[in-house]
N, CA, C and O of each residue as an XYZ file, in Angstrom:
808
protein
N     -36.054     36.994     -8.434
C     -35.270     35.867     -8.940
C     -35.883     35.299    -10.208
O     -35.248     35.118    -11.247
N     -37.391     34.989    -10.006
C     -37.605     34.329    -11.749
C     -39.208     35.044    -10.903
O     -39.654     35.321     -9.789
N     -39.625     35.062    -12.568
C     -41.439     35.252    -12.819
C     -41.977     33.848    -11.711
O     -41.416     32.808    -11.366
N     -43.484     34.524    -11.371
C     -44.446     33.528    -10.495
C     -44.701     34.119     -9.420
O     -44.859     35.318     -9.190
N     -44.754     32.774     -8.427
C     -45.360     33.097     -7.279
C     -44.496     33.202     -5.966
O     -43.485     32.500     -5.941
N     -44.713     33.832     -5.093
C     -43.077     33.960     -4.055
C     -43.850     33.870     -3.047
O     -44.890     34.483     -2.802
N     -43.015     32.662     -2.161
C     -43.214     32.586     -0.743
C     -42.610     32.965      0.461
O     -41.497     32.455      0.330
N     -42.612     33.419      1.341
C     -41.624     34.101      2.608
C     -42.232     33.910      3.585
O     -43.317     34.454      3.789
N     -41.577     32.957      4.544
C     -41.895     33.003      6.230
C     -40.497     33.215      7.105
O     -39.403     33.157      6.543
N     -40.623     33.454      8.463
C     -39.712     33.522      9.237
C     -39.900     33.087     10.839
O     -40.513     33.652     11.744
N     -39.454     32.381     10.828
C     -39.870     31.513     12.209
C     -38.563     31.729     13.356
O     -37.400     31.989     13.047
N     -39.049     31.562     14.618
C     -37.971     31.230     15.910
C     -38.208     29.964     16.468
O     -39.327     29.599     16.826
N     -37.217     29.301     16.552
C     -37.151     28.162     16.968
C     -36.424     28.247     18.373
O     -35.271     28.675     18.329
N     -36.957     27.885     19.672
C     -36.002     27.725     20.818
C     -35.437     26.813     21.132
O     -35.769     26.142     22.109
N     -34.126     26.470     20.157
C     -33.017     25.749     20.445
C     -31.969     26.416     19.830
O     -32.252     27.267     18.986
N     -30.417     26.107     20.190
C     -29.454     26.358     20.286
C     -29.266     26.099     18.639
O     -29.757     25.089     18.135
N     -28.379     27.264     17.675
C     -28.495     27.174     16.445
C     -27.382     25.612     16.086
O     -27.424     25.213     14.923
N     -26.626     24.967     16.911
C     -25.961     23.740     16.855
C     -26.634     22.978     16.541
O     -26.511     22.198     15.597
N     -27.688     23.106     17.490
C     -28.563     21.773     17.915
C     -29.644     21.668     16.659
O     -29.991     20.557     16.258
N     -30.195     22.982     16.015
C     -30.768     22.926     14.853
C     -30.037     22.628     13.269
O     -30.499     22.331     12.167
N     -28.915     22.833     13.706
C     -27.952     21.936     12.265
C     -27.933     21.226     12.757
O     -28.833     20.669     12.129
N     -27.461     19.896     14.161
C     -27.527     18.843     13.924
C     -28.521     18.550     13.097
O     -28.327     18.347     11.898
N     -29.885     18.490     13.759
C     -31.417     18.007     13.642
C     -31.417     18.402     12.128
O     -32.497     18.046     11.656
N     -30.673     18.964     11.234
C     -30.772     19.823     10.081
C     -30.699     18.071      9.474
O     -31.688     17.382      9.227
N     -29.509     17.721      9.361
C     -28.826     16.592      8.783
C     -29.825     15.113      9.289
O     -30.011     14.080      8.646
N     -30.187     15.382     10.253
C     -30.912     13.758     10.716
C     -32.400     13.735     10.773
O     -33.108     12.889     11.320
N     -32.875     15.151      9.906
C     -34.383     15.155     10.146
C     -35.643     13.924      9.434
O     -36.811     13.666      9.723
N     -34.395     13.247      8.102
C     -35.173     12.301      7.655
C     -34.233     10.758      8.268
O     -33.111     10.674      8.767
N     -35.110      9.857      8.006
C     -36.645      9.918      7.547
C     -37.344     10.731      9.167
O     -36.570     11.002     10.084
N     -38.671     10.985      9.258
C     -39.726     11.469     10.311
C     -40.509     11.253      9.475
O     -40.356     11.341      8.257
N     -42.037     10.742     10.465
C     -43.412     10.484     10.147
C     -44.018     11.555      9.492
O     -44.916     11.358      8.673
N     -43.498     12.991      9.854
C     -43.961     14.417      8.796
C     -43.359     14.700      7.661
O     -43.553     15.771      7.087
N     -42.660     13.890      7.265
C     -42.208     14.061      5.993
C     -42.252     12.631      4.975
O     -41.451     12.718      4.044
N     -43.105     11.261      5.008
C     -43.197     10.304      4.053
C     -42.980     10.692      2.591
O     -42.739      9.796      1.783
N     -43.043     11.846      2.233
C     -42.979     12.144      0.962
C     -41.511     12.199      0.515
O     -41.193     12.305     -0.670
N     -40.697     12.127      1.459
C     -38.929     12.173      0.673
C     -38.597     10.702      1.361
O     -38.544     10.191      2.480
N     -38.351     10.250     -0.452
C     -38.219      8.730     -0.384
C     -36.543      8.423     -0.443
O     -36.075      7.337     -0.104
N     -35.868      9.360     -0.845
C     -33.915      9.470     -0.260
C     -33.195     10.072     -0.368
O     -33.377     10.869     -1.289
N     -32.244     10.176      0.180
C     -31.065     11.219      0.355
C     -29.621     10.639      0.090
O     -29.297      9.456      0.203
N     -28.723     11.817     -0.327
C     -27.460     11.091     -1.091
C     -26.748     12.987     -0.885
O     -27.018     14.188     -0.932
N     -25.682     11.930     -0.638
C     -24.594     13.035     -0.485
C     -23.560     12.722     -1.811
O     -22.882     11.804     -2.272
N     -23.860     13.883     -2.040
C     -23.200     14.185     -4.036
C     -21.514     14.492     -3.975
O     -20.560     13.961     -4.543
N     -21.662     15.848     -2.797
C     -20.213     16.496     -2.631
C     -20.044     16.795     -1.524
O     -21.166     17.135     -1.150
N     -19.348     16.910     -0.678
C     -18.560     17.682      0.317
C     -17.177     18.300      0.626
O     -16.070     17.893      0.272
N     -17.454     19.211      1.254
C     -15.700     19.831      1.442
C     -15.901     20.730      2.532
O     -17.003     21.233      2.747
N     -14.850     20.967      3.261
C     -14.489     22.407      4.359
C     -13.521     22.765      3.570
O     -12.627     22.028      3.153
N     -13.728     24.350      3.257
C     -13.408     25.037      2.823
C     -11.970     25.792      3.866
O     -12.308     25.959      5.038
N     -10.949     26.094      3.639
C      -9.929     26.923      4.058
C     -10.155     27.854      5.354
O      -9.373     28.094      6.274
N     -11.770     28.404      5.088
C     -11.875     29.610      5.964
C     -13.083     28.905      6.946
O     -13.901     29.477      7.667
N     -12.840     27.118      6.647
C     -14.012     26.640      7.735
C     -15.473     26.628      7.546
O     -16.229     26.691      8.516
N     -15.861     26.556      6.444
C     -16.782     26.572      5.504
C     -17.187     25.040      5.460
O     -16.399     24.191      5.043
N     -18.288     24.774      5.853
C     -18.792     23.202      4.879
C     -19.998     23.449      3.644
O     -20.972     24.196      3.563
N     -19.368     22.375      2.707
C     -20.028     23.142      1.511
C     -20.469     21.242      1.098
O     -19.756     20.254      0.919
N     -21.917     21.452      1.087
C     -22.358     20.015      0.527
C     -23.479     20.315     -0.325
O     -24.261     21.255     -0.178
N     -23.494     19.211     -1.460
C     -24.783     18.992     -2.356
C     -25.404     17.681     -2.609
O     -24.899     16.684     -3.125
N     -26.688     17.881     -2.116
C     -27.206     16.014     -1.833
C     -28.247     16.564     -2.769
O     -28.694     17.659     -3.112
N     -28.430     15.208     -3.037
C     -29.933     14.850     -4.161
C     -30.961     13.967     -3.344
O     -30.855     12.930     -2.690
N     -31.848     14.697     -3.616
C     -33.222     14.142     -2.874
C     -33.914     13.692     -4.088
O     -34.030     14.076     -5.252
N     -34.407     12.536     -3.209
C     -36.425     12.135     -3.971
C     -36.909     11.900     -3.410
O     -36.769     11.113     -2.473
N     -38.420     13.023     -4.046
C     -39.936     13.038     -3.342
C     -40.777     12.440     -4.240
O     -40.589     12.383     -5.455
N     -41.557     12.066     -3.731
C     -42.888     11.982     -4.603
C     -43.698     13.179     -4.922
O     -43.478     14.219     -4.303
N     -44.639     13.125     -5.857
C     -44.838     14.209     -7.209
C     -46.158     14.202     -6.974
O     -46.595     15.172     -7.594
N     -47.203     13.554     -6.325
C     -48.828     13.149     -6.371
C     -48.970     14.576     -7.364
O     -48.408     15.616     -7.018
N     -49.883     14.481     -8.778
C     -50.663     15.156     -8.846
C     -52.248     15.734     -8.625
O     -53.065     14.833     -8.435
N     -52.636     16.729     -8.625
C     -53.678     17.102     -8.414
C     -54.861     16.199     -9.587
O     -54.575     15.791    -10.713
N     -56.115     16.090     -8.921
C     -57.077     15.304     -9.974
C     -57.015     15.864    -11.242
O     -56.872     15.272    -12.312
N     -57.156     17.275    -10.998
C     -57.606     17.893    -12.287
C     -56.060     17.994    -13.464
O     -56.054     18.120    -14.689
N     -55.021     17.894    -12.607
C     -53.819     17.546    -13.755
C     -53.722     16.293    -14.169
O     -53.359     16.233    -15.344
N     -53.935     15.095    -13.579
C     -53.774     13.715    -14.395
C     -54.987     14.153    -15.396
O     -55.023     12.988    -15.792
N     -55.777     14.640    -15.985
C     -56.912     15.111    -16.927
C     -56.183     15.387    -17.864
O     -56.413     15.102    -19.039
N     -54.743     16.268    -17.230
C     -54.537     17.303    -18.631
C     -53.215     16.100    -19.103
O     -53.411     15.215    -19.935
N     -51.962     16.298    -18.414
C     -50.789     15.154    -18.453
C     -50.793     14.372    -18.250
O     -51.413     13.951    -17.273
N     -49.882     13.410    -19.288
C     -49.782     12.113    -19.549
C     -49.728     11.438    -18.268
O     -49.210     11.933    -17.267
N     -50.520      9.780    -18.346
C     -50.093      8.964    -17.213
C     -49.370      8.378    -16.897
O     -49.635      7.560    -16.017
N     -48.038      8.462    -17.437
C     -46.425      7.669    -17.735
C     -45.654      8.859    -16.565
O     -45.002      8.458    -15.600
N     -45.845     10.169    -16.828
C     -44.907     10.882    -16.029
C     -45.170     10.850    -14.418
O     -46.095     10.966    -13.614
N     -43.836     10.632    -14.460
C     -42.942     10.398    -13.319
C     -43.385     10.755    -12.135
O     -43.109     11.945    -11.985
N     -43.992     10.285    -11.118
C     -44.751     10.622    -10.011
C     -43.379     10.930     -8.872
O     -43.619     11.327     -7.732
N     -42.131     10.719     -9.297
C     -41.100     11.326     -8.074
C     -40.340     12.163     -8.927
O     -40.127     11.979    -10.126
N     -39.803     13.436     -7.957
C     -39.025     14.772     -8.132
C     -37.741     14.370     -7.685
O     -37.594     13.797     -6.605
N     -36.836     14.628     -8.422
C     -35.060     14.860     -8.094
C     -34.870     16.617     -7.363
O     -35.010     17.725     -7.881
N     -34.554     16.249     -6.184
C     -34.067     17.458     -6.066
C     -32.596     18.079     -5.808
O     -32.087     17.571     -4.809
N     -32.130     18.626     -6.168
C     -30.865     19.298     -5.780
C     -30.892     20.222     -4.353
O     -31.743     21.111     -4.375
N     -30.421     20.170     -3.639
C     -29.732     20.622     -2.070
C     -28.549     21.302     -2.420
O     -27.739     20.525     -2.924
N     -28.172     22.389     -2.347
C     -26.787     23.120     -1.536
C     -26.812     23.542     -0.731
O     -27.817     24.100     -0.292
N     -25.349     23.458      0.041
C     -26.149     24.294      1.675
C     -23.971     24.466      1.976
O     -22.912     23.965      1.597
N     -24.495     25.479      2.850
C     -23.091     26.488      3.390
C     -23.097     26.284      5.038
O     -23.879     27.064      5.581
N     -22.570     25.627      5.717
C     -22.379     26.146      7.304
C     -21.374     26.871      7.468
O     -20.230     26.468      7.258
N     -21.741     28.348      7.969
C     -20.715     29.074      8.579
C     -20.670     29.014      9.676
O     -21.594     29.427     10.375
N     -19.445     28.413     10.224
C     -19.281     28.222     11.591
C     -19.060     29.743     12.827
O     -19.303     29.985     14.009
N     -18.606     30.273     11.923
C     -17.928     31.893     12.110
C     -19.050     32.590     12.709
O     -19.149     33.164     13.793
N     -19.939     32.397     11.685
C     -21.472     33.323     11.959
C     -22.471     32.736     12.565
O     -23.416     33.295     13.121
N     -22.224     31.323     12.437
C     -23.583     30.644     12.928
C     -24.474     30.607     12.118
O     -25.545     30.693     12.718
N     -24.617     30.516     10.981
C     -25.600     30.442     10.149
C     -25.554     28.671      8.928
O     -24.570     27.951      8.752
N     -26.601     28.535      8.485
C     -26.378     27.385      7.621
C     -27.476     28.099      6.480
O     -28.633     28.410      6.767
N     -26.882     28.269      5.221
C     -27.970     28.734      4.374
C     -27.662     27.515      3.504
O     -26.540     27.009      3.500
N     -28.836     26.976      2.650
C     -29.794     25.964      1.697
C     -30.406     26.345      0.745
O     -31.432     26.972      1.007
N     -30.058     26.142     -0.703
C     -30.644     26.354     -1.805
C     -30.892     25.268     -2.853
O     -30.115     24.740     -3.648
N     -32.554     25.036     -2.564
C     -32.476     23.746     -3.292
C     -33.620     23.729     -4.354
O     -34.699     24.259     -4.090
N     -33.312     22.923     -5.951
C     -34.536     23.109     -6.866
C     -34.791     21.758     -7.743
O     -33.806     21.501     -8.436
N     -35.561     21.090     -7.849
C     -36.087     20.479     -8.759
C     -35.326     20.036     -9.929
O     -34.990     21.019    -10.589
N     -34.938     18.966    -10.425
C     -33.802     19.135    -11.461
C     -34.878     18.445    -12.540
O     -34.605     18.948    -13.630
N     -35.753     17.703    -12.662
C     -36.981     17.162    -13.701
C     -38.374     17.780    -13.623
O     -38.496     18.700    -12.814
N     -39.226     17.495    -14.191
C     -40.470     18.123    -14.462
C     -40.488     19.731    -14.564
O     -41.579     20.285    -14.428
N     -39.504     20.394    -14.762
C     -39.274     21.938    -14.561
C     -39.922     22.552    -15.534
O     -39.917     23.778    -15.428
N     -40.423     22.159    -16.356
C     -41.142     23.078    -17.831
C     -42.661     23.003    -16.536
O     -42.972     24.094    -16.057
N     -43.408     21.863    -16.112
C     -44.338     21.821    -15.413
C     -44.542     22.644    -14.310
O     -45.555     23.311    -14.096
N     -43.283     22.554    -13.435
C     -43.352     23.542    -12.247
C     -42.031     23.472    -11.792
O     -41.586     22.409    -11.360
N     -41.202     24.725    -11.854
C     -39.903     24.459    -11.178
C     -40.283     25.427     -9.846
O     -41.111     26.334     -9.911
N     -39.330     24.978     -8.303
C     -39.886     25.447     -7.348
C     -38.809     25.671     -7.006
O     -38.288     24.595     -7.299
N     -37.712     26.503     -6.426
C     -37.032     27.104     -6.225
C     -36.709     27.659     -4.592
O     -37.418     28.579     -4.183
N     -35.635     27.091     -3.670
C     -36.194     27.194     -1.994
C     -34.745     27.725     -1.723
O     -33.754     27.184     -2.214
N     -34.690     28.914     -0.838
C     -33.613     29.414      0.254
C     -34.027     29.759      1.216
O     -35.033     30.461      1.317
N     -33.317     29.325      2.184
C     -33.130     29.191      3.866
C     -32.154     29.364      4.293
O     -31.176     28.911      3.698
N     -32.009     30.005      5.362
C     -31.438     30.863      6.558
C     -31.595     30.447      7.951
O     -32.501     30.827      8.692
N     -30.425     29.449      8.330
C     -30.798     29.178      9.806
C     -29.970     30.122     10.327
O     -28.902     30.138      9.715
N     -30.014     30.712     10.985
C     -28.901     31.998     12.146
C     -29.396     31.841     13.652
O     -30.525     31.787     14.141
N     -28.200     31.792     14.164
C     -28.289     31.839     15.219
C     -28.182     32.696     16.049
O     -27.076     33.222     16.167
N     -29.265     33.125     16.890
C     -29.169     34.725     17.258
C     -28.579     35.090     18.643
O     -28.505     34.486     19.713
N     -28.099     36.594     18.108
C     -26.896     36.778     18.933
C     -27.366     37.493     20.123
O     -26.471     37.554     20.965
N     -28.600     38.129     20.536
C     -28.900     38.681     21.625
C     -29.638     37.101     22.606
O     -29.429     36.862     23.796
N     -30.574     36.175     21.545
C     -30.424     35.170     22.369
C     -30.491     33.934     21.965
O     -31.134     33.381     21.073
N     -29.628     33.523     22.855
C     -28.561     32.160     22.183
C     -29.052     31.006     22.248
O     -28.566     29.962     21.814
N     -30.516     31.250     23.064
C     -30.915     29.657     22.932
C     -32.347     29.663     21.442
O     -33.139     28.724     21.519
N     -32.510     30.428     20.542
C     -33.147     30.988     19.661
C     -32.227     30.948     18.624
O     -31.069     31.366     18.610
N     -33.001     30.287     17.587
C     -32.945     30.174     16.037
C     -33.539     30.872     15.372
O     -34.731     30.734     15.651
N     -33.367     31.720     14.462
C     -34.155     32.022     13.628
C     -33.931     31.676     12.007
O     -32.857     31.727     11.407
N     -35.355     31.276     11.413
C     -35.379     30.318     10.274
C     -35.804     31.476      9.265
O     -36.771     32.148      9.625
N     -35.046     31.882      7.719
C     -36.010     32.512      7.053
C     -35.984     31.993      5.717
O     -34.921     31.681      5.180
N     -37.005     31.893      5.198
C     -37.196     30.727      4.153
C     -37.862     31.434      2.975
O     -38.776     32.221      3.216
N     -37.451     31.199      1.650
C     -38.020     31.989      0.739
C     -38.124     31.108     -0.245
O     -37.203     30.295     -0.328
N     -39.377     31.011     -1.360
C     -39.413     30.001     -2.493
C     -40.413     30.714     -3.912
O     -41.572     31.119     -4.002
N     -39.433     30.614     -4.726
C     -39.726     30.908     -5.951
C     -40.628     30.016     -6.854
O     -40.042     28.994     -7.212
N     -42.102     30.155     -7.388
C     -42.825     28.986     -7.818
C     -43.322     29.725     -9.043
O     -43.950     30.781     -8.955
N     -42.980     29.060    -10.333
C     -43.150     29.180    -11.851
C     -43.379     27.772    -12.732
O     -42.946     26.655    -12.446
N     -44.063     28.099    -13.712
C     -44.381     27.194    -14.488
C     -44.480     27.865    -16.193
O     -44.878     28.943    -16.634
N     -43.836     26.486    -16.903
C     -43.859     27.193    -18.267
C     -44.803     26.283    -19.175
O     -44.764     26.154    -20.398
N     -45.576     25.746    -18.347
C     -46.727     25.429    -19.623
C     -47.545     26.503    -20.117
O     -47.868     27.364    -19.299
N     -47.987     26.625    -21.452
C     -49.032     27.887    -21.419
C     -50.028     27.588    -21.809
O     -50.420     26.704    -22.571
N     -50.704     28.744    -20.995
C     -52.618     28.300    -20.983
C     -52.955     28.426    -19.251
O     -53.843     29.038    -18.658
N     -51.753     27.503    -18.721
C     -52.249     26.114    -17.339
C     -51.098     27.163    -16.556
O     -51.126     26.745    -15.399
N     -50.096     28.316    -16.598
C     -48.969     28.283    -16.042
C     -49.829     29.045    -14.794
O     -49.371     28.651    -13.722
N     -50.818     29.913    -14.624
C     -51.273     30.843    -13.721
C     -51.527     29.367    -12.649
O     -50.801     29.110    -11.689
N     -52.694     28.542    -13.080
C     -53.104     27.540    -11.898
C     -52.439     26.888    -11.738
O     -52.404     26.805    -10.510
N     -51.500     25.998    -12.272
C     -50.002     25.761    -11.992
C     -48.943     26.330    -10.395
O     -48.475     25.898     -9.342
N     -49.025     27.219    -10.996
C     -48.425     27.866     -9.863
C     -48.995     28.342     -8.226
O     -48.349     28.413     -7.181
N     -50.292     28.591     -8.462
C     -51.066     28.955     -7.608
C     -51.477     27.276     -6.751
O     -51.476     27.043     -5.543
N     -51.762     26.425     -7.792
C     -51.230     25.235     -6.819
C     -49.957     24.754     -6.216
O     -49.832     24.177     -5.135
N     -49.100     25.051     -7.006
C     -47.743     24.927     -6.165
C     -47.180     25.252     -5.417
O     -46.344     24.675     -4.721
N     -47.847     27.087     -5.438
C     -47.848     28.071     -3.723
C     -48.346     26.956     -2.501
O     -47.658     26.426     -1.628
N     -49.711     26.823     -2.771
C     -50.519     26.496     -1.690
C     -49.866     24.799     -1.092
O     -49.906     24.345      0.051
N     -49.238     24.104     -2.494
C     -48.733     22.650     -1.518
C     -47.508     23.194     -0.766
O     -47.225     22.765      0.352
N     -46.802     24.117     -1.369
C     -45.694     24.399     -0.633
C     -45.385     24.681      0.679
O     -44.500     24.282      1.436
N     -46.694     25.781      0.833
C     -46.785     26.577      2.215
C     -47.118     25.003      3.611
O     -46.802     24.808      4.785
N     -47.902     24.240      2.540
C     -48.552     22.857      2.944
C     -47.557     22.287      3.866
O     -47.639     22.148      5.086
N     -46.261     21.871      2.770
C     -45.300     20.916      2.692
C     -44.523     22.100      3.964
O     -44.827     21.566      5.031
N     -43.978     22.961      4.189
C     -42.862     23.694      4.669
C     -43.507     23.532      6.607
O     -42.759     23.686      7.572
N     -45.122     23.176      6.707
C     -45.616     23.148      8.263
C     -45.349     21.888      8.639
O     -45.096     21.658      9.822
N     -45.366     20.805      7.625
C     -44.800     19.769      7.699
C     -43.277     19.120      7.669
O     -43.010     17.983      8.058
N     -42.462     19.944      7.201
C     -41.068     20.298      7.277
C     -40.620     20.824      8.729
O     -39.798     20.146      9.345
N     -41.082     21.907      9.253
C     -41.105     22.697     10.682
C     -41.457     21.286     11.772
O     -40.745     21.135     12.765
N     -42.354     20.515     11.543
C     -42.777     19.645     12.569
C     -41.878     18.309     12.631
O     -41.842     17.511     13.568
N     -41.212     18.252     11.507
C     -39.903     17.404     10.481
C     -38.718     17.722     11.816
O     -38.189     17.034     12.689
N     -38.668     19.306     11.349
C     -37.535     19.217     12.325
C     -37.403     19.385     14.023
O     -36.442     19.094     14.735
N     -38.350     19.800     14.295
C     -38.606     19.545     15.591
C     -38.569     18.228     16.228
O     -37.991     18.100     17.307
N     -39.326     16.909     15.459
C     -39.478     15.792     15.662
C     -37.569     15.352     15.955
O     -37.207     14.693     16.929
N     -36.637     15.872     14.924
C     -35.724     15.939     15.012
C     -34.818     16.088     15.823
O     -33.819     15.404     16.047
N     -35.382     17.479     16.493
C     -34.691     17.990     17.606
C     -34.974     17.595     18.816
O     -34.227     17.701     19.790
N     -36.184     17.072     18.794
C     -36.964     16.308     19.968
C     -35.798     14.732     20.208
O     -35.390     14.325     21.296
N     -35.567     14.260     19.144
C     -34.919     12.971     19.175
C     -33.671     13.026     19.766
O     -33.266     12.318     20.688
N     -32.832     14.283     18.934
C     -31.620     14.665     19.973
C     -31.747     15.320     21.414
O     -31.234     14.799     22.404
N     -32.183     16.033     21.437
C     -32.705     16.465     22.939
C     -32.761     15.461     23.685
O     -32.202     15.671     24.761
N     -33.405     13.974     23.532
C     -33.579     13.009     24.479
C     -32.635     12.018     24.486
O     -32.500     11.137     25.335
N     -31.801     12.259     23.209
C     -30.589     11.542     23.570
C     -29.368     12.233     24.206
O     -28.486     11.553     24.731
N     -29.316     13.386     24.171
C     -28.282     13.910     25.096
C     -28.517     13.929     26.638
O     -27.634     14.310     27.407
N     -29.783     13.490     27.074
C     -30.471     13.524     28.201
C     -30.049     12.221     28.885
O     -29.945     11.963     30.084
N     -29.809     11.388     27.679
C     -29.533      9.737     28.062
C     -28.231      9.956     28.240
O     -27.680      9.691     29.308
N     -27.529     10.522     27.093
C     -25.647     10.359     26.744
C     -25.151     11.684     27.032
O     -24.662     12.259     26.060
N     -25.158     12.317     28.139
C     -24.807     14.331     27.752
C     -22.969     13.853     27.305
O     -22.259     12.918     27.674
N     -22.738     15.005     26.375
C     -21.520     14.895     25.575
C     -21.495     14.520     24.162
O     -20.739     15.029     23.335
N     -22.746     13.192     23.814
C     -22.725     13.085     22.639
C     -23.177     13.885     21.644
O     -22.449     13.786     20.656
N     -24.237     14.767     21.472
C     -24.699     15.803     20.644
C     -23.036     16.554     20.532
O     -22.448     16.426     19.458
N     -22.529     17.117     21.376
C     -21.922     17.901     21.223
C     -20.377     17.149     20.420
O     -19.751     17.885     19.658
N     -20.004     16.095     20.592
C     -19.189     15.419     19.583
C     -19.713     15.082     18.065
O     -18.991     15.257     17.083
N     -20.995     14.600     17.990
C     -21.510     14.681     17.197
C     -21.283     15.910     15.986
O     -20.807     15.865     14.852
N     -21.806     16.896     16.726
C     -21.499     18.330     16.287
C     -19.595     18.958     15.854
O     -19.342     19.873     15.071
N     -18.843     18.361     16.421
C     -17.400     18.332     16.524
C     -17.218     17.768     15.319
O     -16.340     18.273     14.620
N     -18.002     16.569     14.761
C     -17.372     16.236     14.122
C     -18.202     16.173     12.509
O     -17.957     15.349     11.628
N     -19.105     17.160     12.452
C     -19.804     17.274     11.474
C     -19.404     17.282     10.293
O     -19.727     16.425      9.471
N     -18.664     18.236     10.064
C     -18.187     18.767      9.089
C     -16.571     18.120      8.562
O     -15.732     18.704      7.876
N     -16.496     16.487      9.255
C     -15.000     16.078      9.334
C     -15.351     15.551      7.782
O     -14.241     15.879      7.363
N     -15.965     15.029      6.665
C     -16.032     14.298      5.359
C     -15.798     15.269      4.426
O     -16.350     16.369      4.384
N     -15.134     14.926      3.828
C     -14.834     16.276      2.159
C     -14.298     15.334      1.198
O     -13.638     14.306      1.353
N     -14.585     15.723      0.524
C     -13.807     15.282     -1.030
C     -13.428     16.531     -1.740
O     -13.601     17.682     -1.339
N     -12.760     16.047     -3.111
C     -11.785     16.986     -3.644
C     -12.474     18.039     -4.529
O     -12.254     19.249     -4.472
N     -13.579     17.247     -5.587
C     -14.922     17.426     -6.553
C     -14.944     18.528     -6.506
O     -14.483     19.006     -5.470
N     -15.375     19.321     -7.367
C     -15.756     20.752     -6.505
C     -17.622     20.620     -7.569
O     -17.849     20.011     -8.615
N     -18.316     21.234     -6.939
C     -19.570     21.296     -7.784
C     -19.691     22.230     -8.939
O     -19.041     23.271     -9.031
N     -20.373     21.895     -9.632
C     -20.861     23.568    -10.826
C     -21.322     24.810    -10.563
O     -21.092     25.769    -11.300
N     -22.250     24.888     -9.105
C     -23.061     25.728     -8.612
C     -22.997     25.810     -6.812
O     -23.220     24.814     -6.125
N     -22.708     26.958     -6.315
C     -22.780     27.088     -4.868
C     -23.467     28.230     -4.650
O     -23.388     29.129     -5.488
N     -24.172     28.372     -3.614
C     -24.921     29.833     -3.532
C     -23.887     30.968     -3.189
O     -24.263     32.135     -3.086
């Protein structure tokens, strides 16, 4: 996809691939993730063939490393805009997510796709596969650049995994209290659309 550094994991999660798109949508805020300070829903639509197609903008915070406040200015922007797209196929069971950085990108643009599927030999099993593209176009700095941006990433994504579990943990104990509601919940996920259409869908 672009020059740098490439990340790939693939995880199983034992819950029902529903129950991991709910938890998909309600994972923030959680105590494992303080670093995403908000979320905003940009676009939505169901598509004809049952498709939900949304793009939210996130902000995180940016902490740099000691040895970069040395090199870059102390004015820049300690929070990241990020862009989110994401596809639920209801058909297949899958929800794929492609999301990147829309500021500081000459510094480090980071680049993320994910694959929730829900698997068909067994149904109470998720499987997650996650891939991220990490480049930088300063020159001189772009090699350690990047090689730090691998290592927060891999950082940030165990803390994401524990994100959504915390998630799924929350629904799990409320369907325990309310059984029926997860599953309306879920009914009615995909009921918000607008007309908009975006610039970019995966």
């Amino acid at each position: 996809m672009m020059m740098g550094k490439y990340f790939f994991s693939e995880t199983d999660i034992k819950s029902p691939w529903d129950q991991v798109l709910a938890a998909f949508w309600l994972r923030y805020p959680n105590p494992y993730s303080t670093h995403v300070l908000t979320e905003d829903v940009v676009f939505r639509e169901v598509t004809p063939d049952n498709q939900l197609l949304s793009r939210r903008l996130l902000t995180k915070t940016n902490r740099l490393p000691r040895w970069a406040e040395r090199v870059f200015p102390g004015n820049l922007s300690r929070s990241v805009y990020i862009i989110e797209d994401s596809v639920v196929d209801l058909r297949n069971r899958s929800l794929t997510t492609l999301t990147w950085n829309v500021n500081h990108a000459k510094l480090m643009r980071v680049v993320e796709r994910c694959v929730f599927v829900g698997e068909q030999d067994r149904p109470v099993w998720t499987r997650i596969t996650r891939e991220a593209w990490i480049s930088s176009g300063v020159f001189g700095l772009s090699r350690p650049i990047q090689e730090f941006g691998w290592a927060r990433f891999r950082s940030n994504q165990v803390k994401a995994m524990k994100g959504l579990e915390h998630a799924l943990s929350n629904l799990q104990k409320a369907s325990a209290v309310c059984p029926g509601d997860s599953a309306e919940k879920h009914k009615n996920i995909d009921s918000a659309s607008k007309t908009q259409k975006p610039q970019q869908y995966i």
